[in-house]
mmCIF file of C-alpha atoms and ligand atoms in Angstrom:
data_model
loop_
_atom_site.group_PDB
_atom_site.id
_atom_site.type_symbol
_atom_site.label_atom_id
_atom_site.label_comp_id
_atom_site.label_asym_id
_atom_site.label_seq_id
_atom_site.Cartn_x
_atom_site.Cartn_y
_atom_site.Cartn_z
ATOM 1 C CA MET O 291 -49.385 38.082 -104.376
ATOM 2 C CA ARG O 292 -47.256 37.638 -107.050
ATOM 3 C CA ILE O 293 -47.574 40.967 -109.311
ATOM 4 C CA ASP O 294 -46.398 41.320 -112.753
ATOM 5 C CA LEU O 295 -47.751 44.563 -114.606
ATOM 6 C CA HIS O 296 -46.376 44.744 -118.228
ATOM 7 C CA ALA O 297 -46.988 41.716 -120.796
ATOM 8 C CA HIS O 298 -47.931 41.541 -124.202
ATOM 9 C CA SER O 299 -50.279 39.719 -126.554
ATOM 10 C CA ASN O 300 -50.562 39.220 -130.273
ATOM 11 C CA ALA O 301 -52.467 42.530 -129.751
ATOM 12 C CA SER O 302 -49.155 44.177 -130.408
ATOM 13 C CA ASP O 303 -45.676 42.272 -130.641
ATOM 14 C CA GLY O 304 -46.428 39.361 -128.199
ATOM 15 C CA THR O 305 -46.979 35.813 -129.565
ATOM 16 C CA ASP O 306 -49.590 34.825 -127.210
ATOM 17 C CA THR O 307 -52.770 35.544 -128.064
ATOM 18 C CA PRO O 308 -54.582 37.821 -125.073
ATOM 19 C CA ALA O 309 -56.520 33.722 -123.823
ATOM 20 C CA GLU O 310 -53.095 32.148 -123.952
ATOM 21 C CA LEU O 311 -51.450 35.262 -122.319
ATOM 22 C CA VAL O 312 -54.215 34.498 -119.542
ATOM 23 C CA ALA O 313 -53.246 30.748 -119.200
ATOM 24 C CA ALA O 314 -49.600 31.451 -118.900
ATOM 25 C CA ALA O 315 -50.367 33.777 -116.051
ATOM 26 C CA VAL O 316 -52.285 31.269 -114.096
ATOM 27 C CA ALA O 317 -49.452 28.677 -115.095
ATOM 28 C CA ALA O 318 -46.687 31.324 -113.735
ATOM 29 C CA GLY O 319 -48.744 31.629 -110.095
ATOM 30 C CA LEU O 320 -49.167 35.210 -110.970
ATOM 31 C CA ASP O 321 -52.303 36.541 -108.621
ATOM 32 C CA VAL O 322 -52.017 39.823 -110.883
ATOM 33 C CA VAL O 323 -51.302 40.393 -114.307
ATOM 34 C CA ALA O 324 -51.673 43.370 -116.730
ATOM 35 C CA LEU O 325 -52.301 43.396 -120.516
ATOM 36 C CA THR O 326 -49.686 46.474 -121.844
ATOM 37 C CA ASP O 327 -50.263 45.919 -125.525
ATOM 38 C CA HIS O 328 -48.439 48.533 -127.925
ATOM 39 C CA ASP O 329 -50.658 51.507 -128.431
ATOM 40 C CA THR O 330 -53.898 49.474 -128.557
ATOM 41 C CA ILE O 331 -56.219 47.416 -125.812
ATOM 42 C CA SER O 332 -57.609 45.588 -128.883
ATOM 43 C CA GLY O 333 -56.682 42.608 -126.635
ATOM 44 C CA TYR O 334 -58.566 43.533 -123.906
ATOM 45 C CA PRO O 335 -61.998 41.663 -124.791
ATOM 46 C CA ALA O 336 -60.586 38.169 -125.310
ATOM 47 C CA ALA O 337 -58.007 38.865 -122.254
ATOM 48 C CA ILE O 338 -61.569 39.304 -120.096
ATOM 49 C CA ALA O 339 -63.621 36.213 -121.514
ATOM 50 C CA ALA O 340 -60.697 34.218 -120.486
ATOM 51 C CA VAL O 341 -59.881 35.839 -117.077
ATOM 52 C CA GLN O 342 -63.871 35.296 -116.568
ATOM 53 C CA ALA O 343 -63.684 32.013 -118.179
ATOM 54 C CA LEU O 344 -61.356 30.334 -115.188
ATOM 55 C CA PRO O 345 -62.709 27.374 -113.712
ATOM 56 C CA ALA O 346 -63.136 27.665 -110.122
ATOM 57 C CA GLY O 347 -59.914 27.351 -107.442
ATOM 58 C CA ARG O 348 -57.841 29.417 -110.223
ATOM 59 C CA ARG O 349 -58.184 33.043 -109.713
ATOM 60 C CA LEU O 350 -56.346 35.807 -111.410
ATOM 61 C CA THR O 351 -56.869 39.888 -111.521
ATOM 62 C CA LEU O 352 -56.426 41.158 -114.754
ATOM 63 C CA VAL O 353 -55.226 45.193 -114.991
ATOM 64 C CA PRO O 354 -55.910 46.339 -118.298
ATOM 65 C CA GLY O 355 -53.230 48.797 -119.654
ATOM 66 C CA ALA O 356 -51.300 49.652 -122.476
ATOM 67 C CA GLU O 357 -47.807 50.565 -123.250
ATOM 68 C CA LEU O 358 -46.885 53.943 -125.463
ATOM 69 C CA SER O 359 -44.747 55.125 -128.133
ATOM 70 C CA CYS O 360 -43.344 58.665 -127.118
ATOM 71 C CA ARG O 361 -40.237 60.467 -127.899
ATOM 72 C CA VAL O 362 -38.963 63.537 -125.944
ATOM 73 C CA ASP O 363 -35.613 65.451 -126.692
ATOM 74 C CA GLY O 364 -34.862 63.096 -129.509
ATOM 75 C CA ILE O 365 -35.419 60.292 -127.686
ATOM 76 C CA SER O 366 -37.357 57.062 -127.623
ATOM 77 C CA MET O 367 -39.120 56.274 -124.644
ATOM 78 C CA HIS O 368 -42.006 53.958 -123.740
ATOM 79 C CA LEU O 369 -44.785 54.884 -120.860
ATOM 80 C CA LEU O 370 -46.750 52.105 -119.201
ATOM 81 C CA ALA O 371 -50.968 53.354 -119.215
ATOM 82 C CA TYR O 372 -53.035 51.449 -116.434
ATOM 83 C CA LEU O 373 -56.728 51.706 -116.029
ATOM 84 C CA PHE O 374 -58.000 54.568 -117.881
ATOM 85 C CA ASP O 375 -61.007 55.068 -119.122
ATOM 86 C CA PRO O 376 -61.187 52.892 -123.056
ATOM 87 C CA GLU O 377 -63.685 55.318 -124.133
ATOM 88 C CA GLU O 378 -62.510 58.821 -123.060
ATOM 89 C CA PRO O 379 -62.054 60.307 -126.825
ATOM 90 C CA ALA O 380 -58.657 62.070 -126.582
ATOM 91 C CA PHE O 381 -56.716 59.567 -125.670
ATOM 92 C CA ALA O 382 -58.973 56.883 -127.309
ATOM 93 C CA GLN O 383 -57.680 59.646 -131.284
ATOM 94 C CA GLU O 384 -54.540 59.337 -130.225
ATOM 95 C CA ARG O 385 -54.135 55.327 -129.466
ATOM 96 C CA GLU O 386 -55.817 55.373 -132.706
ATOM 97 C CA LEU O 387 -52.965 57.904 -134.761
ATOM 98 C CA THR O 388 -50.249 56.041 -133.007
ATOM 99 C CA ARG O 389 -51.786 53.033 -134.835
ATOM 100 C CA THR O 390 -52.238 53.944 -137.892
ATOM 101 C CA ASP O 391 -48.924 55.400 -138.133
ATOM 102 C CA ARG O 392 -47.163 52.108 -137.149
ATOM 103 C CA PHE O 393 -49.092 50.751 -140.246
ATOM 104 C CA ARG O 394 -48.002 53.537 -142.536
ATOM 105 C CA ARG O 395 -44.349 52.872 -141.183
ATOM 106 C CA ALA O 396 -43.982 49.450 -141.109
ATOM 107 C CA ARG O 397 -45.118 49.316 -144.921
ATOM 108 C CA LEU O 398 -42.124 51.702 -145.432
ATOM 109 C CA VAL O 399 -40.190 49.870 -143.499
ATOM 110 C CA VAL O 400 -40.915 46.661 -145.559
ATOM 111 C CA GLU O 401 -39.812 48.450 -148.924
ATOM 112 C CA ARG O 402 -36.926 49.465 -147.550
ATOM 113 C CA CYS O 403 -35.606 46.480 -146.603
ATOM 114 C CA GLN O 404 -36.893 44.938 -150.113
ATOM 115 C CA GLU O 405 -34.410 48.054 -151.913
ATOM 116 C CA LEU O 406 -32.014 46.507 -149.840
ATOM 117 C CA GLY O 407 -31.839 43.565 -151.484
ATOM 118 C CA ALA O 408 -33.660 41.497 -148.305
ATOM 119 C CA PRO O 409 -35.999 38.941 -150.415
ATOM 120 C CA ILE O 410 -39.272 39.528 -148.037
ATOM 121 C CA THR O 411 -42.917 40.860 -149.011
ATOM 122 C CA TRP O 412 -45.876 42.124 -146.876
ATOM 123 C CA GLU O 413 -47.615 39.147 -147.016
ATOM 124 C CA GLN O 414 -45.049 37.174 -144.820
ATOM 125 C CA VAL O 415 -44.465 40.430 -142.379
ATOM 126 C CA GLU O 416 -48.418 39.989 -142.116
ATOM 127 C CA ARG O 417 -48.265 35.819 -142.017
ATOM 128 C CA ILE O 418 -45.893 36.636 -138.860
ATOM 129 C CA ALA O 419 -47.972 39.157 -137.182
ATOM 130 C CA GLN O 420 -51.029 37.291 -137.504
ATOM 131 C CA ALA O 421 -54.143 39.231 -136.134
ATOM 132 C CA GLY O 422 -51.688 41.751 -134.069
ATOM 133 C CA SER O 423 -50.576 44.639 -135.683
ATOM 134 C CA VAL O 424 -47.144 44.976 -137.708
ATOM 135 C CA GLY O 425 -44.238 46.553 -136.301
ATOM 136 C CA ARG O 426 -40.431 45.798 -136.780
ATOM 137 C CA PRO O 427 -40.513 42.884 -134.420
ATOM 138 C CA HIS O 428 -42.161 41.131 -136.944
ATOM 139 C CA ILE O 429 -40.384 42.640 -140.060
ATOM 140 C CA ALA O 430 -37.195 41.107 -138.241
ATOM 141 C CA SER O 431 -38.778 37.927 -138.289
ATOM 142 C CA ALA O 432 -39.241 37.779 -141.798
ATOM 143 C CA LEU O 433 -35.305 38.696 -141.924
ATOM 144 C CA VAL O 434 -34.621 35.890 -140.638
ATOM 145 C CA GLU O 435 -37.194 33.510 -142.610
ATOM 146 C CA ALA O 436 -35.386 35.081 -145.614
ATOM 147 C CA GLY O 437 -32.031 34.313 -144.503
ATOM 148 C CA VAL O 438 -31.252 37.638 -144.107
ATOM 149 C CA VAL O 439 -29.743 37.653 -140.903
ATOM 150 C CA ALA O 440 -29.238 35.251 -138.407
ATOM 151 C CA THR O 441 -31.152 36.353 -135.415
ATOM 152 C CA VAL O 442 -33.847 39.005 -134.008
ATOM 153 C CA SER O 443 -31.490 40.800 -132.666
ATOM 154 C CA ASP O 444 -29.036 41.189 -135.598
ATOM 155 C CA ALA O 445 -31.757 42.483 -137.898
ATOM 156 C CA PHE O 446 -32.237 45.373 -135.079
ATOM 157 C CA SER O 447 -28.579 46.325 -135.804
ATOM 158 C CA SER O 448 -27.680 49.707 -138.001
ATOM 159 C CA ASP O 449 -27.186 48.235 -140.701
ATOM 160 C CA TRP O 450 -30.712 46.750 -141.092
ATOM 161 C CA LEU O 451 -34.106 47.782 -138.194
ATOM 162 C CA ALA O 452 -32.029 49.662 -135.282
ATOM 163 C CA ASP O 453 -33.348 53.216 -134.779
ATOM 164 C CA ARG O 454 -32.093 55.462 -137.653
ATOM 165 C CA GLY O 455 -30.684 51.968 -139.567
ATOM 166 C CA ARG O 456 -30.523 51.490 -143.321
ATOM 167 C CA ALA O 457 -34.365 50.159 -143.384
ATOM 168 C CA ASP O 458 -35.412 52.632 -140.169
ATOM 169 C CA VAL O 459 -38.004 54.774 -141.061
ATOM 170 C CA PRO O 460 -39.001 57.725 -137.856
ATOM 171 C CA LYS O 461 -42.629 56.591 -136.648
ATOM 172 C CA HIS O 462 -45.196 58.663 -134.626
ATOM 173 C CA GLU O 463 -44.427 59.047 -131.315
ATOM 174 C CA THR O 464 -46.461 61.419 -128.444
ATOM 175 C CA ASP O 465 -44.506 63.955 -126.392
ATOM 176 C CA PRO O 466 -44.601 62.407 -122.847
ATOM 177 C CA PHE O 467 -45.754 64.946 -121.468
ATOM 178 C CA GLU O 468 -48.470 65.123 -123.572
ATOM 179 C CA ALA O 469 -49.234 61.343 -122.993
ATOM 180 C CA VAL O 470 -49.164 61.827 -119.103
ATOM 181 C CA LYS O 471 -51.773 64.427 -119.255
ATOM 182 C CA LEU O 472 -54.063 62.123 -121.678
ATOM 183 C CA VAL O 473 -53.734 59.394 -119.380
ATOM 184 C CA ARG O 474 -54.759 61.164 -116.546
ATOM 185 C CA ALA O 475 -57.287 63.127 -118.172
ATOM 186 C CA ALA O 476 -58.518 59.631 -119.145
ATOM 187 C CA GLY O 477 -58.636 58.101 -115.151
ATOM 188 C CA GLY O 478 -55.467 56.370 -116.179
ATOM 189 C CA VAL O 479 -52.054 55.736 -114.165
ATOM 190 C CA PRO O 480 -48.980 56.932 -116.122
ATOM 191 C CA VAL O 481 -45.466 54.431 -115.490
ATOM 192 C CA PHE O 482 -42.193 55.149 -117.197
ATOM 193 C CA ALA O 483 -41.453 51.777 -118.936
ATOM 194 C CA HIS O 484 -37.621 50.466 -118.507
ATOM 195 C CA PRO O 485 -36.578 53.838 -118.099
ATOM 196 C CA GLY O 486 -33.023 52.474 -117.760
ATOM 197 C CA ALA O 487 -32.395 50.337 -120.612
ATOM 198 C CA VAL O 488 -29.563 51.696 -122.036
ATOM 199 C CA LYS O 489 -29.548 48.781 -124.273
ATOM 200 C CA ARG O 490 -32.419 50.129 -126.241
ATOM 201 C CA GLY O 491 -30.374 53.543 -126.728
ATOM 202 C CA ARG O 492 -30.189 56.794 -125.408
ATOM 203 C CA THR O 493 -32.426 57.088 -121.736
ATOM 204 C CA VAL O 494 -34.040 60.224 -120.635
ATOM 205 C CA SER O 495 -32.297 62.227 -118.315
ATOM 206 C CA ASP O 496 -33.143 62.341 -114.061
ATOM 207 C CA GLN O 497 -34.050 65.791 -114.623
ATOM 208 C CA VAL O 498 -36.817 64.976 -117.155
ATOM 209 C CA ILE O 499 -38.431 62.303 -115.381
ATOM 210 C CA GLY O 500 -38.388 64.968 -112.630
ATOM 211 C CA GLU O 501 -40.432 67.223 -114.749
ATOM 212 C CA LEU O 502 -42.707 64.529 -115.945
ATOM 213 C CA ALA O 503 -43.342 63.305 -112.023
ATOM 214 C CA ALA O 504 -44.610 66.911 -111.833
ATOM 215 C CA ALA O 505 -46.583 66.836 -114.617
ATOM 216 C CA GLY O 506 -48.446 63.835 -113.305
ATOM 217 C CA LEU O 507 -46.017 60.472 -113.639
ATOM 218 C CA GLY O 508 -47.259 57.900 -111.052
ATOM 219 C CA GLY O 509 -44.573 55.398 -111.118
ATOM 220 C CA LEU O 510 -41.229 53.496 -112.176
ATOM 221 C CA GLU O 511 -40.906 50.553 -113.860
ATOM 222 C CA VAL O 512 -37.385 49.655 -111.991
ATOM 223 C CA ASP O 513 -37.367 45.784 -112.126
ATOM 224 C CA HIS O 514 -36.867 45.461 -115.633
ATOM 225 C CA ILE O 515 -34.457 42.331 -117.476
ATOM 226 C CA ASP O 516 -32.906 45.372 -119.386
ATOM 227 C CA HIS O 517 -31.866 47.330 -115.994
ATOM 228 C CA ASP O 518 -28.367 46.288 -114.142
ATOM 229 C CA GLU O 519 -28.373 46.121 -110.263
ATOM 230 C CA PRO O 520 -26.995 49.531 -110.395
ATOM 231 C CA THR O 521 -29.652 51.019 -112.386
ATOM 232 C CA ARG O 522 -31.752 49.467 -109.846
ATOM 233 C CA ALA O 523 -31.020 51.240 -107.043
ATOM 234 C CA ARG O 524 -30.368 54.199 -108.450
ATOM 235 C CA LEU O 525 -34.141 54.751 -110.186
ATOM 236 C CA ARG O 526 -35.344 53.208 -106.768
ATOM 237 C CA ALA O 527 -33.426 56.401 -104.807
ATOM 238 C CA LEU O 528 -34.862 58.677 -107.568
ATOM 239 C CA ALA O 529 -38.698 57.080 -107.311
ATOM 240 C CA ALA O 530 -38.300 57.607 -103.304
ATOM 241 C CA GLU O 531 -36.741 61.376 -103.841
ATOM 242 C CA LEU O 532 -39.990 62.270 -106.414
ATOM 243 C CA GLY O 533 -42.891 60.527 -105.086
ATOM 244 C CA LEU O 534 -43.133 57.606 -107.286
ATOM 245 C CA PHE O 535 -44.481 54.502 -106.551
ATOM 246 C CA THR O 536 -42.137 51.305 -108.272
ATOM 247 C CA THR O 537 -43.029 48.360 -110.097
ATOM 248 C CA GLY O 538 -41.652 44.984 -111.437
ATOM 249 C CA SER O 539 -42.500 43.197 -114.203
ATOM 250 C CA SER O 540 -41.388 40.844 -116.987
ATOM 251 C CA ASP O 541 -42.286 43.161 -120.237
ATOM 252 C CA TYR O 542 -43.439 39.560 -121.834
ATOM 253 C CA HIS O 543 -43.597 38.902 -125.212
ATOM 254 C CA GLY O 544 -44.282 35.199 -125.959
ATOM 255 C CA SER O 545 -41.504 32.968 -127.257
ATOM 256 C CA ARG O 546 -40.328 36.594 -129.086
ATOM 257 C CA LYS O 547 -38.436 36.825 -125.864
ATOM 258 C CA THR O 548 -36.465 34.986 -123.255
ATOM 259 C CA VAL O 549 -38.157 36.616 -120.280
ATOM 260 C CA ARG O 550 -40.632 34.624 -118.139
ATOM 261 C CA LEU O 551 -43.702 35.464 -117.211
ATOM 262 C CA GLY O 552 -43.297 36.885 -113.356
ATOM 263 C CA GLU O 553 -39.382 36.502 -113.616
ATOM 264 C CA PHE O 554 -39.838 40.324 -112.399
ATOM 265 C CA THR O 555 -42.618 41.767 -109.539
ATOM 266 C CA THR O 556 -44.171 44.281 -108.331
ATOM 267 C CA ALA O 557 -44.549 44.503 -104.335
ATOM 268 C CA PRO O 558 -48.195 44.886 -103.253
ATOM 269 C CA GLN O 559 -47.952 47.905 -101.325
ATOM 270 C CA ASP O 560 -46.485 49.685 -105.241
ATOM 271 C CA TYR O 561 -49.697 47.708 -106.778
ATOM 272 C CA GLN O 562 -51.897 49.106 -103.860
ATOM 273 C CA ALA O 563 -50.479 52.926 -104.627
ATOM 274 C CA LEU O 564 -51.134 52.522 -108.474
ATOM 275 C CA LEU O 565 -55.123 51.210 -107.433
ATOM 276 C CA ASP O 566 -55.564 53.931 -104.933
ATOM 277 C CA GLN O 567 -54.968 56.883 -108.297
ATOM 278 C CA ALA O 568 -56.938 54.876 -110.941
ATOM 279 C CA THR O 569 -60.508 56.576 -111.472
ATOM 280 C CA GLY O 570 -61.304 55.500 -115.069
ATOM 281 C CA ALA O 571 -61.196 51.494 -114.930
ATOM 282 C CA ARG O 572 -60.838 48.512 -111.868
ATOM 283 C CA PRO O 573 -58.892 45.375 -112.559
ATOM 284 C CA ILE O 574 -60.912 42.568 -113.790
ATOM 285 C CA VAL O 575 -61.199 39.726 -111.223
ATOM 286 C CA GLY O 576 -61.867 35.911 -112.302
HETATM 287 ZN ZN1 ZN Q 608 -41.445 48.902 -123.970
HETATM 288 ZN ZN1 ZN Q 609 -42.731 46.290 -123.281
#
């Protein structure tokens, strides 16, 4: 069983449509793929339709999820949420709040870039984002297109879009303890995404991870491109100590990042532990 529990479509900042993501998962030989767009479930209908339309002999299980933007003690972090009830109102309202704020922030970041002399426009950024909700990666691509920086990662320097960079604007981020509670109340399972990704900035302490575990966190994403081997070993030990399952996943973004779908995977027993805890929704079996 090949299981990849973290992938983005163009419903957020991936480049594949949900249907293309499903096709890519089949092509990558995956048995299970999770759709985890940032703060939105708008890719679900197209992904579900694509899974259900797979030809005989092509099987794929789709795990519906989302990746939530959180902040604790001034540190930004991501929380993956799986198999929650998409209709549950309190959690739906929080996702809505995050999404509208994402738009407000993106407009302000584009304005800041313009004030700093970058010849980019909102229309250009929207075109790059296609149907997805506009975020910094799209603005980064616009900066590359305009010749302001050479690469997307250069755009994420302190000169431009990095957290607290010259063009950055703070966004709404949910308290992760509140997020864990909301996800559980919607029957879902919360998993801490790339908790040791130091290259993204400061990371959350083991003590806070322990407190999140006590508050209902289900698992830790351990095998991730942003974790080196010592980090993975440390997180695996921490998960064992706290009684959390561990996951591995690509955090696929289509052509926006170089990681391949299925490059990191989750063990079947850990996937089973996730399923056992979920009451809000079931995976879609194609
Ligand atoms: Zn993330
Ligand atoms: Zn992600």
